């Protein structure tokens, strides 16, 4: 006799303000409801347990990206922009584009940036120490990546504010057409035009990461148009993710001063500490996949062509995987979190993200004893990202 498994159903809206303000109780409810949960409101499936999220991410043949990694199914409605040829692609196209970025963004290749990124962090932290009180989001979490990332790609200075506007479009664009989506897309035309104008060979510095992509056209590995599309991927994925990551790290250390002390006393914990931030307050909360065939998940049948919402941030706090999951602890082995994803689409830029964080928090650890909140932080809601709009801080010098 077959075992009958009751299918878990939820009426929750994971893109509502209430959910996004505090997703954690909802994550727990979804994890406990079952290995996969039907979200009635959107007619989609959701996974919130570490094992199931991981299994879906490592099975691209069943859980594809080519139909989009947001709610919208590209096979049923036109995407708001031409699909990314790496994020929203499957093998064999993905294999070819990914190989180029894997090479350009390898830890060894990215280490070349270290000296300049550390220098920029030290200059910025020196200025902020003089100011003493400032907004940790605008003046640090945004200011640092907005300087070093476009410098590294090889983009001109003028108009860089468009990078955050475009990031908001991209990451809100993975959600439903709700108020957050509409607000992000309100000025889409000029922002998109600016971004696309920076993706041509002519707009890029000769020694940057962007031009390195264009060099892959020499061997015929990529076409000229594909190289431009991969520069667009840099500009889409490389700014907001690190802005929210650095902002969330500041938020964690301001709220857990004893963890900052532990880190300062043990500088070798720096890399693990940033992984713990990514686990505990994941800047990227979710991605979707689309099933290519019917699949059984823990006894529940999912049909072909179904959207599956993967809660990376819920996997990061699954008690089946983590001890004391709701505790921020820089000493734990936080690697294995799902914030960078895993499998063939696992974050190709993670060496850059880690280097930026190491530079900023390394500079802070040398000179800052504590972070004091001078007012309540406010949240910036986003259909995909979790982070702050403002984080009023006072630095206590070491
Ligand atoms: C892209 C892209 C956009 C957003 C995120 C991302 C996390 C990639 O355009 O390829 O990866």
PDB file of C-alpha atoms and ligand atoms in Angstrom, residues 81 83-88 166 170-171 174 229-230 232-234 236-238 241 284 287 345 347, ligand 1:
ATOM      1  CA  UNK A  81      14.012  42.582 -19.226  1.00  0.00           C
ATOM      2  CA  UNK A  83      16.750  37.153 -19.352  1.00  0.00           C
ATOM      3  CA  UNK A  84      20.201  36.952 -17.806  1.00  0.00           C
ATOM      4  CA  UNK A  85      22.343  34.499 -19.786  1.00  0.00           C
ATOM      5  CA  UNK A  86      23.813  33.095 -16.564  1.00  0.00           C
ATOM      6  CA  UNK A  87      21.239  33.446 -13.743  1.00  0.00           C
ATOM      7  CA  UNK A  88      18.183  32.687 -15.835  1.00  0.00           C
ATOM      8  CA  UNK A 166      18.667  49.101 -11.005  1.00  0.00           C
ATOM      9  CA  UNK A 170      16.166  43.471 -10.395  1.00  0.00           C
ATOM     10  CA  UNK A 171      15.555  42.113  -6.889  1.00  0.00           C
ATOM     11  CA  UNK A 174      11.765  38.510  -8.777  1.00  0.00           C
ATOM     12  CA  UNK A 229      24.923  40.776 -21.178  1.00  0.00           C
ATOM     13  CA  UNK A 230      27.457  39.365 -18.695  1.00  0.00           C
ATOM     14  CA  UNK A 232      24.883  43.543 -17.133  1.00  0.00           C
ATOM     15  CA  UNK A 233      24.940  40.530 -14.778  1.00  0.00           C
ATOM     16  CA  UNK A 234      27.859  42.099 -12.867  1.00  0.00           C
ATOM     17  CA  UNK A 236      22.740  43.500 -11.490  1.00  0.00           C
ATOM     18  CA  UNK A 237      24.188  41.079  -8.974  1.00  0.00           C
ATOM     19  CA  UNK A 238      27.273  42.828  -7.651  1.00  0.00           C
ATOM     20  CA  UNK A 241      23.882  41.960  -2.562  1.00  0.00           C
ATOM     21  CA  UNK A 284      19.313  37.315  -0.371  1.00  0.00           C
ATOM     22  CA  UNK A 287      15.041  32.373  -5.264  1.00  0.00           C
ATOM     23  CA  UNK A 345      24.263  28.438  -9.919  1.00  0.00           C
ATOM     24  CA  UNK A 347      27.213  32.567  -6.331  1.00  0.00           C
TER      25      UNK A 347
HETATM   26  C1  LIG B   1      22.028  38.543 -13.432  1.00  0.00           C
HETATM   27  C2  LIG B   1      21.742  38.504 -11.957  1.00  0.00           C
HETATM   28  C3  LIG B   1      20.854  39.390 -11.415  1.00  0.00           C
HETATM   29  C4  LIG B   1      20.567  39.346 -10.062  1.00  0.00           C
HETATM   30  C5  LIG B   1      21.168  38.426  -9.245  1.00  0.00           C
HETATM   31  C6  LIG B   1      22.046  37.538  -9.791  1.00  0.00           C
HETATM   32  C7  LIG B   1      22.383  36.601  -7.646  1.00  0.00           C
HETATM   33  C8  LIG B   1      22.345  37.578 -11.166  1.00  0.00           C
HETATM   34  O1  LIG B   1      21.552  39.474 -14.092  1.00  0.00           O
HETATM   35  O2  LIG B   1      22.711  37.673 -13.942  1.00  0.00           O
HETATM   36  O3  LIG B   1      22.662  36.605  -9.026  1.00  0.00           O
END
